[in-house]
mmCIF file of C-alpha atoms in Angstrom:
data_model
loop_
_atom_site.group_PDB
_atom_site.id
_atom_site.type_symbol
_atom_site.label_atom_id
_atom_site.label_comp_id
_atom_site.label_asym_id
_atom_site.label_seq_id
_atom_site.Cartn_x
_atom_site.Cartn_y
_atom_site.Cartn_z
ATOM 1 C CA UNK G 357 4.585 -21.407 75.001
ATOM 2 C CA UNK G 358 2.953 -18.050 74.360
ATOM 3 C CA UNK G 359 0.773 -16.948 71.456
ATOM 4 C CA UNK G 360 2.094 -13.416 71.550
ATOM 5 C CA UNK G 361 -0.558 -10.704 71.413
ATOM 6 C CA UNK G 362 -3.352 -13.230 71.732
ATOM 7 C CA UNK G 363 -4.120 -12.529 75.342
ATOM 8 C CA UNK G 364 -2.347 -15.514 76.728
ATOM 9 C CA UNK G 365 -3.307 -18.010 74.045
ATOM 10 C CA UNK G 366 -1.608 -21.321 74.407
ATOM 11 C CA UNK G 367 -0.901 -21.871 70.740
ATOM 12 C CA UNK G 368 1.476 -20.244 68.357
ATOM 13 C CA UNK G 369 0.183 -20.024 64.808
ATOM 14 C CA UNK G 370 2.342 -21.501 62.141
ATOM 15 C CA UNK G 371 3.407 -19.329 59.193
ATOM 16 C CA UNK G 372 0.844 -21.157 57.084
ATOM 17 C CA UNK G 373 -1.942 -20.344 59.519
ATOM 18 C CA UNK G 374 -0.876 -16.700 59.589
ATOM 19 C CA UNK G 375 -1.008 -16.561 55.818
ATOM 20 C CA UNK G 376 -4.356 -18.311 55.718
ATOM 21 C CA UNK G 377 -5.840 -15.813 58.167
ATOM 22 C CA UNK G 378 -4.557 -12.880 56.141
ATOM 23 C CA UNK G 379 -6.059 -14.390 52.987
ATOM 24 C CA UNK G 380 -9.364 -14.916 54.816
ATOM 25 C CA UNK G 381 -9.362 -11.242 55.769
ATOM 26 C CA UNK G 382 -8.677 -10.237 52.175
ATOM 27 C CA UNK G 383 -11.452 -12.513 50.910
ATOM 28 C CA UNK G 384 -13.804 -11.044 53.465
ATOM 29 C CA UNK G 385 -12.987 -7.515 52.300
ATOM 30 C CA UNK G 386 -13.476 -8.608 48.689
ATOM 31 C CA UNK G 387 -16.875 -10.011 49.628
ATOM 32 C CA UNK G 388 -17.746 -6.705 51.311
ATOM 33 C CA UNK G 389 -16.715 -4.688 48.325
ATOM 34 C CA UNK G 390 -18.179 -6.631 45.418
ATOM 35 C CA UNK G 391 -20.469 -9.458 46.455
ATOM 36 C CA UNK G 392 -22.344 -7.934 49.356
ATOM 37 C CA UNK G 393 -23.823 -4.995 47.357
ATOM 38 C CA UNK G 394 -25.185 -7.496 44.833
ATOM 39 C CA UNK G 395 -26.868 -9.489 47.575
ATOM 40 C CA UNK G 396 -28.267 -6.245 48.936
ATOM 41 C CA UNK G 397 -29.793 -5.320 45.570
ATOM 42 C CA UNK G 398 -31.111 -8.832 45.021
ATOM 43 C CA UNK G 399 -32.760 -8.921 48.426
ATOM 44 C CA UNK G 400 -34.313 -5.490 47.974
ATOM 45 C CA UNK G 401 -35.895 -6.702 44.760
ATOM 46 C CA UNK G 402 -37.036 -10.012 46.220
ATOM 47 C CA UNK G 403 -38.415 -8.746 49.498
ATOM 48 C CA UNK G 404 -40.165 -5.709 48.103
ATOM 49 C CA UNK G 405 -43.991 -6.046 48.232
ATOM 50 C CA UNK G 406 -44.127 -4.035 44.997
ATOM 51 C CA UNK G 407 -42.174 -6.765 43.239
ATOM 52 C CA UNK G 408 -44.577 -9.412 44.463
ATOM 53 C CA UNK G 409 -47.587 -7.338 43.423
ATOM 54 C CA UNK G 410 -46.059 -6.687 40.002
ATOM 55 C CA UNK G 411 -45.277 -10.377 39.503
ATOM 56 C CA UNK G 412 -48.803 -11.313 40.497
ATOM 57 C CA UNK G 413 -50.221 -8.841 38.001
ATOM 58 C CA UNK G 414 -47.899 -10.189 35.330
ATOM 59 C CA UNK G 415 -48.884 -13.799 36.005
ATOM 60 C CA UNK G 416 -52.579 -12.911 36.187
ATOM 61 C CA UNK G 417 -52.367 -11.043 32.895
ATOM 62 C CA UNK G 418 -50.658 -13.948 31.165
ATOM 63 C CA UNK G 419 -53.157 -16.490 32.463
ATOM 64 C CA UNK G 420 -56.033 -14.246 31.449
ATOM 65 C CA UNK G 421 -54.612 -13.777 27.965
ATOM 66 C CA UNK G 422 -54.159 -17.537 27.618
ATOM 67 C CA UNK G 423 -57.753 -18.238 28.675
ATOM 68 C CA UNK G 424 -59.219 -15.457 26.571
ATOM 69 C CA UNK G 425 -57.652 -16.928 23.460
ATOM 70 C CA UNK G 426 -60.324 -19.601 23.809
ATOM 71 C CA UNK G 427 -63.114 -17.056 23.844
ATOM 72 C CA UNK G 428 -63.783 -16.786 20.142
ATOM 73 C CA UNK G 429 -66.823 -15.486 18.337
ATOM 74 C CA UNK G 430 -67.290 -19.004 17.005
ATOM 75 C CA UNK G 431 -67.923 -20.403 20.457
ATOM 76 C CA UNK G 432 -71.029 -18.261 20.892
ATOM 77 C CA UNK G 433 -74.269 -20.106 20.338
ATOM 78 C CA UNK G 434 -77.768 -18.908 19.634
ATOM 79 C CA UNK G 435 -78.696 -21.014 22.628
ATOM 80 C CA UNK G 436 -77.689 -18.747 25.556
ATOM 81 C CA UNK G 437 -77.477 -21.689 27.959
ATOM 82 C CA UNK G 438 -74.937 -23.374 25.692
ATOM 83 C CA UNK G 439 -72.827 -20.202 25.539
ATOM 84 C CA UNK G 440 -73.057 -19.887 29.284
ATOM 85 C CA UNK G 441 -71.892 -23.452 29.916
ATOM 86 C CA UNK G 442 -68.840 -22.956 27.714
ATOM 87 C CA UNK G 443 -67.939 -19.681 29.346
ATOM 88 C CA UNK G 444 -68.480 -21.043 32.842
ATOM 89 C CA UNK G 445 -66.098 -23.881 32.036
ATOM 90 C CA UNK G 446 -63.485 -21.344 31.031
ATOM 91 C CA UNK G 447 -64.178 -19.240 34.127
ATOM 92 C CA UNK G 448 -63.655 -22.278 36.346
ATOM 93 C CA UNK G 449 -60.393 -23.084 34.607
ATOM 94 C CA UNK G 450 -59.174 -19.511 34.847
ATOM 95 C CA UNK G 451 -60.122 -19.276 38.504
ATOM 96 C CA UNK G 452 -58.038 -22.350 39.328
ATOM 97 C CA UNK G 453 -55.132 -21.129 37.218
ATOM 98 C CA UNK G 454 -55.184 -17.677 38.788
ATOM 99 C CA UNK G 455 -55.166 -19.033 42.342
ATOM 100 C CA UNK G 456 -52.326 -21.393 41.450
ATOM 101 C CA UNK G 457 -50.489 -18.489 39.835
ATOM 102 C CA UNK G 458 -50.795 -16.384 42.980
ATOM 103 C CA UNK G 459 -49.469 -19.268 45.044
ATOM 104 C CA UNK G 460 -46.681 -19.739 42.550
ATOM 105 C CA UNK G 461 -45.578 -16.121 42.888
ATOM 106 C CA UNK G 462 -45.615 -16.360 46.685
ATOM 107 C CA UNK G 463 -43.748 -19.634 46.552
ATOM 108 C CA UNK G 464 -41.113 -18.174 44.286
ATOM 109 C CA UNK G 465 -40.711 -15.221 46.600
ATOM 110 C CA UNK G 466 -40.229 -17.612 49.506
ATOM 111 C CA UNK G 467 -37.658 -19.552 47.512
ATOM 112 C CA UNK G 468 -35.749 -16.409 46.642
ATOM 113 C CA UNK G 469 -35.863 -15.246 50.252
ATOM 114 C CA UNK G 470 -34.590 -18.678 51.206
ATOM 115 C CA UNK G 471 -31.648 -18.145 48.865
ATOM 116 C CA UNK G 472 -30.686 -14.999 50.750
ATOM 117 C CA UNK G 473 -31.137 -16.767 54.074
ATOM 118 C CA UNK G 474 -28.920 -19.572 52.826
ATOM 119 C CA UNK G 475 -26.206 -17.097 51.901
ATOM 120 C CA UNK G 476 -26.507 -15.649 55.390
ATOM 121 C CA UNK G 477 -26.461 -19.059 56.995
ATOM 122 C CA UNK G 478 -23.396 -19.918 55.017
ATOM 123 C CA UNK G 479 -21.868 -16.773 56.357
ATOM 124 C CA UNK G 480 -23.073 -17.627 59.827
ATOM 125 C CA UNK G 481 -21.546 -21.075 59.497
ATOM 126 C CA UNK G 482 -18.378 -19.465 58.246
ATOM 127 C CA UNK G 483 -18.451 -17.128 61.223
ATOM 128 C CA UNK G 484 -19.008 -20.065 63.526
ATOM 129 C CA UNK G 485 -16.136 -21.832 61.876
ATOM 130 C CA UNK G 486 -14.140 -18.667 62.339
ATOM 131 C CA UNK G 487 -14.886 -18.492 66.047
ATOM 132 C CA UNK G 488 -12.066 -20.777 66.832
ATOM 133 C CA UNK G 489 -10.440 -21.093 63.446
ATOM 134 C CA UNK G 490 -6.960 -20.324 64.593
ATOM 135 C CA UNK G 491 -7.326 -22.074 67.917
ATOM 136 C CA UNK G 492 -8.812 -25.204 66.390
ATOM 137 C CA UNK G 493 -6.152 -25.277 63.709
ATOM 138 C CA UNK G 494 -3.570 -24.983 66.425
ATOM 139 C CA UNK G 495 -5.281 -27.608 68.531
ATOM 140 C CA UNK G 496 -5.491 -29.858 65.505
ATOM 141 C CA UNK G 497 -1.811 -29.301 64.871
ATOM 142 C CA UNK G 498 -0.953 -30.087 68.474
ATOM 143 C CA UNK G 499 -3.199 -33.119 68.474
ATOM 144 C CA UNK G 500 -1.673 -34.322 65.262
ATOM 145 C CA UNK G 501 1.776 -33.896 66.772
ATOM 146 C CA UNK G 502 0.762 -35.732 69.922
ATOM 147 C CA UNK G 503 -0.828 -38.460 67.891
ATOM 148 C CA UNK G 504 2.304 -38.783 65.800
ATOM 149 C CA UNK G 505 4.405 -39.053 68.923
ATOM 150 C CA UNK G 506 2.048 -41.610 70.397
ATOM 151 C CA UNK G 507 2.072 -43.603 67.202
ATOM 152 C CA UNK G 508 5.846 -43.547 67.155
ATOM 153 C CA UNK G 509 5.953 -44.573 70.770
ATOM 154 C CA UNK G 510 3.366 -47.283 70.247
ATOM 155 C CA UNK G 511 5.206 -48.520 67.208
ATOM 156 C CA UNK G 512 8.400 -48.793 69.213
ATOM 157 C CA UNK G 513 6.610 -50.582 72.028
ATOM 158 C CA UNK G 514 4.922 -52.876 69.554
ATOM 159 C CA UNK G 515 8.242 -53.619 67.948
ATOM 160 C CA UNK G 516 9.854 -54.497 71.248
ATOM 161 C CA UNK G 517 6.719 -56.288 72.355
ATOM 162 C CA UNK G 518 6.665 -58.265 69.177
ATOM 163 C CA UNK G 519 10.291 -59.142 69.475
ATOM 164 C CA UNK G 520 9.855 -60.172 73.113
ATOM 165 C CA UNK G 521 6.692 -62.091 72.257
ATOM 166 C CA UNK G 522 8.307 -63.809 69.314
ATOM 167 C CA UNK G 523 11.337 -64.657 71.382
ATOM 168 C CA UNK G 524 9.179 -66.017 74.172
ATOM 169 C CA UNK G 525 7.145 -68.055 71.707
ATOM 170 C CA UNK G 526 10.253 -69.498 70.144
ATOM 171 C CA UNK G 527 11.640 -70.263 73.585
ATOM 172 C CA UNK G 528 8.421 -71.970 74.701
ATOM 173 C CA UNK G 529 8.310 -74.004 71.527
ATOM 174 C CA UNK G 530 11.858 -75.117 72.046
ATOM 175 C CA UNK G 531 11.095 -76.061 75.632
ATOM 176 C CA UNK G 532 8.040 -78.100 74.607
ATOM 177 C CA UNK G 533 9.853 -79.820 71.791
ATOM 178 C CA UNK G 534 12.732 -80.708 74.045
ATOM 179 C CA UNK G 535 10.619 -82.524 76.666
ATOM 180 C CA UNK G 536 7.751 -84.080 74.705
ATOM 181 C CA UNK G 537 7.197 -85.906 71.434
ATOM 182 C CA UNK G 538 5.092 -84.304 68.705
ATOM 183 C CA UNK G 539 1.362 -84.820 69.605
ATOM 184 C CA UNK G 540 -0.749 -86.933 67.261
ATOM 185 C CA UNK G 541 -3.762 -85.330 65.470
ATOM 186 C CA UNK G 542 -6.069 -87.103 67.895
ATOM 187 C CA UNK G 543 -4.197 -85.665 70.848
ATOM 188 C CA UNK G 544 -4.264 -82.233 69.315
ATOM 189 C CA UNK G 545 -7.876 -82.122 68.041
ATOM 190 C CA UNK G 546 -9.727 -84.961 69.802
ATOM 191 C CA UNK G 547 -10.909 -88.411 68.668
ATOM 192 C CA UNK G 548 -12.855 -89.010 65.480
ATOM 193 C CA UNK G 549 -15.313 -90.969 67.558
ATOM 194 C CA UNK G 550 -15.913 -88.162 70.005
ATOM 195 C CA UNK G 551 -19.494 -87.022 69.741
ATOM 196 C CA UNK G 552 -19.515 -83.303 70.064
ATOM 197 C CA UNK G 553 -22.981 -81.924 70.595
ATOM 198 C CA UNK G 554 -23.601 -78.265 70.498
ATOM 199 C CA UNK G 555 -24.880 -77.461 74.016
ATOM 200 C CA UNK G 556 -26.864 -74.573 72.640
ATOM 201 C CA UNK G 557 -28.571 -76.754 70.087
ATOM 202 C CA UNK G 558 -28.786 -80.387 71.233
ATOM 203 C CA UNK G 559 -30.813 -81.383 68.176
ATOM 204 C CA UNK G 560 -28.032 -80.453 65.836
ATOM 205 C CA UNK G 561 -26.543 -83.954 66.043
ATOM 206 C CA UNK G 562 -22.927 -85.006 66.374
ATOM 207 C CA UNK G 563 -20.317 -82.729 64.953
ATOM 208 C CA UNK G 564 -17.499 -84.410 63.142
ATOM 209 C CA UNK G 565 -14.236 -82.590 63.619
ATOM 210 C CA UNK G 566 -12.817 -81.348 60.388
ATOM 211 C CA UNK G 567 -9.084 -81.262 60.078
ATOM 212 C CA UNK G 568 -8.850 -79.575 56.712
ATOM 213 C CA UNK M 1121 -0.906 2.150 49.971
ATOM 214 C CA UNK M 1122 -4.393 2.322 51.488
ATOM 215 C CA UNK M 1123 -6.650 -0.634 50.836
ATOM 216 C CA UNK M 1124 -9.606 0.259 48.569
ATOM 217 C CA UNK M 1125 -11.980 -1.732 50.740
ATOM 218 C CA UNK M 1126 -11.154 0.194 53.902
ATOM 219 C CA UNK M 1127 -14.321 2.248 53.702
ATOM 220 C CA UNK M 1128 -16.610 -0.770 53.992
ATOM 221 C CA UNK M 1129 -18.448 -1.136 57.284
ATOM 222 C CA UNK M 1130 -16.940 -4.438 58.323
ATOM 223 C CA UNK M 1131 -13.455 -3.966 56.997
ATOM 224 C CA UNK M 1132 -10.789 -6.246 58.454
ATOM 225 C CA UNK M 1133 -7.190 -5.236 58.199
ATOM 226 C CA UNK M 1134 -5.252 -8.232 56.864
ATOM 227 C CA UNK M 1135 -1.984 -6.484 57.647
ATOM 228 C CA UNK M 1136 -2.638 -6.262 61.356
ATOM 229 C CA UNK M 1137 0.530 -7.600 63.006
ATOM 230 C CA UNK M 1138 -1.555 -9.589 65.483
ATOM 231 C CA UNK M 1139 -2.977 -12.600 63.750
ATOM 232 C CA UNK M 1140 -5.275 -13.152 66.724
ATOM 233 C CA UNK M 1141 -6.754 -9.701 66.266
ATOM 234 C CA UNK M 1142 -7.400 -10.433 62.576
ATOM 235 C CA UNK M 1143 -9.270 -13.612 63.484
ATOM 236 C CA UNK M 1144 -11.232 -11.756 66.128
ATOM 237 C CA UNK M 1145 -12.122 -8.957 63.709
ATOM 238 C CA UNK M 1146 -13.181 -11.459 61.064
ATOM 239 C CA UNK M 1147 -15.445 -13.231 63.502
ATOM 240 C CA UNK M 1148 -16.988 -9.994 64.751
ATOM 241 C CA UNK M 1149 -17.443 -8.629 61.217
ATOM 242 C CA UNK M 1150 -19.125 -11.754 59.900
ATOM 243 C CA UNK M 1151 -21.465 -12.018 62.824
ATOM 244 C CA UNK M 1152 -22.294 -8.295 62.781
ATOM 245 C CA UNK M 1153 -23.007 -8.461 59.064
ATOM 246 C CA UNK M 1154 -25.300 -11.441 59.566
ATOM 247 C CA UNK M 1155 -27.071 -9.714 62.439
ATOM 248 C CA UNK M 1156 -27.638 -6.456 60.626
ATOM 249 C CA UNK M 1157 -28.579 -7.820 57.214
ATOM 250 C CA UNK M 1158 -29.524 -11.505 57.147
ATOM 251 C CA UNK M 1159 -31.191 -11.904 60.508
ATOM 252 C CA UNK M 1160 -34.014 -9.408 59.753
ATOM 253 C CA UNK M 1161 -34.699 -11.270 56.490
ATOM 254 C CA UNK M 1162 -34.901 -14.554 58.374
ATOM 255 C CA UNK M 1163 -37.257 -13.031 60.913
ATOM 256 C CA UNK M 1164 -39.359 -11.569 58.142
ATOM 257 C CA UNK M 1165 -39.566 -14.978 56.468
ATOM 258 C CA UNK M 1166 -40.666 -16.502 59.753
ATOM 259 C CA UNK M 1167 -43.423 -13.896 59.898
ATOM 260 C CA UNK M 1168 -44.761 -15.367 56.659
ATOM 261 C CA UNK M 1169 -45.503 -18.673 58.364
ATOM 262 C CA UNK M 1170 -49.256 -18.835 58.808
ATOM 263 C CA UNK M 1171 -49.323 -20.256 62.329
ATOM 264 C CA UNK M 1172 -46.909 -17.539 63.376
ATOM 265 C CA UNK M 1173 -48.865 -14.843 61.599
ATOM 266 C CA UNK M 1174 -52.556 -15.769 61.044
ATOM 267 C CA UNK M 1175 -52.991 -12.816 58.684
ATOM 268 C CA UNK M 1176 -51.066 -14.737 56.026
ATOM 269 C CA UNK M 1177 -53.786 -17.374 55.728
ATOM 270 C CA UNK M 1178 -56.635 -14.877 55.907
ATOM 271 C CA UNK M 1179 -55.131 -12.669 53.231
ATOM 272 C CA UNK M 1180 -54.289 -15.572 50.924
ATOM 273 C CA UNK M 1181 -57.827 -16.967 51.203
ATOM 274 C CA UNK M 1182 -59.384 -13.555 50.620
ATOM 275 C CA UNK M 1183 -57.170 -12.942 47.619
ATOM 276 C CA UNK M 1184 -58.078 -16.313 46.111
ATOM 277 C CA UNK M 1185 -61.796 -15.804 46.742
ATOM 278 C CA UNK M 1186 -61.741 -12.330 45.199
ATOM 279 C CA UNK M 1187 -59.852 -13.638 42.183
ATOM 280 C CA UNK M 1188 -62.277 -16.522 41.635
ATOM 281 C CA UNK M 1189 -65.325 -14.291 42.017
ATOM 282 C CA UNK M 1190 -63.790 -11.686 39.702
ATOM 283 C CA UNK M 1191 -63.167 -14.321 37.037
ATOM 284 C CA UNK M 1192 -66.832 -15.334 37.022
ATOM 285 C CA UNK M 1193 -67.990 -11.713 36.964
ATOM 286 C CA UNK M 1194 -65.764 -11.068 33.965
ATOM 287 C CA UNK M 1195 -67.118 -14.145 32.177
ATOM 288 C CA UNK M 1196 -70.666 -12.938 32.910
ATOM 289 C CA UNK M 1197 -69.846 -9.723 31.058
ATOM 290 C CA UNK M 1198 -68.396 -11.635 28.117
ATOM 291 C CA UNK M 1199 -71.464 -13.809 27.970
ATOM 292 C CA UNK M 1200 -73.750 -10.798 27.763
ATOM 293 C CA UNK M 1201 -71.694 -9.318 24.953
ATOM 294 C CA UNK M 1202 -71.667 -12.593 23.024
ATOM 295 C CA UNK M 1203 -75.427 -12.926 23.371
ATOM 296 C CA UNK M 1204 -75.897 -9.371 22.206
ATOM 297 C CA UNK M 1205 -73.582 -9.906 19.253
ATOM 298 C CA UNK M 1206 -75.812 -12.765 18.079
ATOM 299 C CA UNK M 1207 -78.957 -10.827 18.861
ATOM 300 C CA UNK M 1208 -79.911 -13.357 21.515
ATOM 301 C CA UNK M 1209 -82.233 -11.981 24.134
ATOM 302 C CA UNK M 1210 -82.775 -14.541 26.894
ATOM 303 C CA UNK M 1211 -86.277 -14.960 28.158
ATOM 304 C CA UNK M 1212 -87.034 -14.114 31.763
ATOM 305 C CA UNK M 1213 -86.894 -17.786 32.651
ATOM 306 C CA UNK M 1214 -83.614 -18.276 30.784
ATOM 307 C CA UNK M 1215 -82.138 -15.240 32.563
ATOM 308 C CA UNK M 1216 -83.204 -16.606 35.953
ATOM 309 C CA UNK M 1217 -81.787 -20.044 35.184
ATOM 310 C CA UNK M 1218 -78.623 -18.461 33.884
ATOM 311 C CA UNK M 1219 -78.156 -16.422 37.047
ATOM 312 C CA UNK M 1220 -78.733 -19.449 39.267
ATOM 313 C CA UNK M 1221 -76.227 -21.449 37.256
ATOM 314 C CA UNK M 1222 -73.628 -18.685 37.379
ATOM 315 C CA UNK M 1223 -74.129 -18.176 41.111
ATOM 316 C CA UNK M 1224 -73.781 -21.899 41.732
ATOM 317 C CA UNK M 1225 -70.639 -22.248 39.646
ATOM 318 C CA UNK M 1226 -69.200 -19.111 41.174
ATOM 319 C CA UNK M 1227 -69.853 -20.305 44.717
ATOM 320 C CA UNK M 1228 -68.219 -23.609 43.847
ATOM 321 C CA UNK M 1229 -65.184 -21.888 42.366
ATOM 322 C CA UNK M 1230 -64.843 -19.474 45.296
ATOM 323 C CA UNK M 1231 -65.004 -22.328 47.796
ATOM 324 C CA UNK M 1232 -62.505 -24.308 45.743
ATOM 325 C CA UNK M 1233 -60.188 -21.329 45.510
ATOM 326 C CA UNK M 1234 -60.309 -20.829 49.275
ATOM 327 C CA UNK M 1235 -59.495 -24.496 49.869
ATOM 328 C CA UNK M 1236 -56.654 -24.402 47.381
ATOM 329 C CA UNK M 1237 -55.310 -21.239 49.014
ATOM 330 C CA UNK M 1238 -55.332 -22.942 52.421
ATOM 331 C CA UNK M 1239 -53.423 -25.912 51.004
ATOM 332 C CA UNK M 1240 -50.978 -23.587 49.297
ATOM 333 C CA UNK M 1241 -50.377 -21.630 52.492
ATOM 334 C CA UNK M 1242 -49.681 -24.854 54.337
ATOM 335 C CA UNK M 1243 -47.230 -25.915 51.618
ATOM 336 C CA UNK M 1244 -45.579 -22.503 51.838
ATOM 337 C CA UNK M 1245 -45.266 -22.863 55.608
ATOM 338 C CA UNK M 1246 -43.340 -26.058 54.983
ATOM 339 C CA UNK M 1247 -41.310 -24.374 52.289
ATOM 340 C CA UNK M 1248 -40.223 -21.668 54.718
ATOM 341 C CA UNK M 1249 -39.569 -24.067 57.562
ATOM 342 C CA UNK M 1250 -37.927 -26.907 55.673
ATOM 343 C CA UNK M 1251 -36.815 -25.238 52.468
ATOM 344 C CA UNK M 1252 -39.003 -27.520 50.349
ATOM 345 C CA UNK M 1253 -40.962 -26.396 47.324
ATOM 346 C CA UNK M 1254 -44.681 -27.041 47.101
ATOM 347 C CA UNK M 1255 -45.610 -29.481 44.371
ATOM 348 C CA UNK M 1256 -47.746 -26.941 42.557
ATOM 349 C CA UNK M 1257 -45.034 -24.416 41.934
ATOM 350 C CA UNK M 1258 -45.224 -24.761 38.178
ATOM 351 C CA UNK M 1259 -48.972 -24.870 37.844
ATOM 352 C CA UNK M 1260 -50.642 -22.028 36.022
ATOM 353 C CA UNK M 1261 -48.764 -18.985 34.920
ATOM 354 C CA UNK M 1262 -45.494 -19.700 36.661
ATOM 355 C CA UNK M 1263 -44.203 -21.551 33.613
ATOM 356 C CA UNK M 1264 -44.481 -18.458 31.508
ATOM 357 C CA UNK M 1265 -42.850 -16.069 33.975
#
C-alpha cells in the first residue's frame, strides 16, 4: 500500500483526513491573516518597557492622590510633633502602597507575557500534534481496523469456545448423572460437625459452613 | 482565484495536491512561527527570573528603596508647609527631634520596602516559572488600574 507522494509512506489518507488537513491549512492561513497581527500588537504593548514605566507612573500617581486626600489643613496641629507623627504615618502607608503597586505592575506584565507564551505553547502543542497528524490518524485507523478484526475473530472463537465448553459441560454432567446418585449436602459441602479453623488465624474459632 | 492570505510569511497552500506536503508545510510553518515570534518572548521572560538575571532583584530593591525614601522626603516638605501655614516655628530641640524621628521612620520604611521587594521578586520568579500569581497582586494601586 503506497501513500502516493508521501515519500513512501505506508498509509493512505482517507477522504475525511484529506479534507481535515485542507481545513487545517485554511485555518492556519486565517490565523496568519487576522489573529497573528493582533497577538503581535498585544505583545508589543505588553513587552515594551515604556508601557511598564507608564503603568508604574499611573499607579504611583493614583496611590499618591489617594494618600494626599488625607492630608488636609485640619490635620495640622500647632504641636509640630503631632503633625509630624500624622504625616509620618501617612508616609509609611504610602511607601508600602507604592512598593506594592510597583510589584503589581511587574506582576501584571509577567501575567500578560505569560498569556502570549501560552498562545505560543498552544501553537507549539498544535505543531507537535501536527508532526504526525496524518500518520497518527492513519495509524489509529489501521489500529482500529486491526482491533475490529481481532474483536471479530475473538468473538467467533469465544462463540465456538463457549459452545464447545457448554457442550462438554453438558456431556460431563450427563456422564456423572448416569453413573452416580445425586450427592447429599454433606457430601458436597462437608459435615456440619467439621471444625474448620482458619489456618491463617487459629484464634478465629470454628467456622460453621453456611449453605444459604 | 488567488488566496488573499498568500502573502503571509507562513502561508500553506490548502489546494496542494499532495496532502502529505500540506501536513509538512503546516508543521514547518507552525514551528517557524513559534521560533521567530514566541520563543524570543519566552527567553525574555526567563531573563526576568532573578536567579537567572541578578539585576532583576537589585533593580527592584533599588526602585523600592528610592520610592520609600522619596515618599518620606515629600512628607517632610508637606510638614514644613503645614507648620508654616500655622505659623509654627519649631525650636532647635524640636527640629532635632523631628529630624531624628523622620530619619528613623524613613530608615524603617526603606528597609521594609527592600524586604517587600525581595519577597515580591521571589513571588514573580514563581509566577514566571509556574504561571502562578503572587498573593499581593491586588494590593495598592492595582485595583484602580
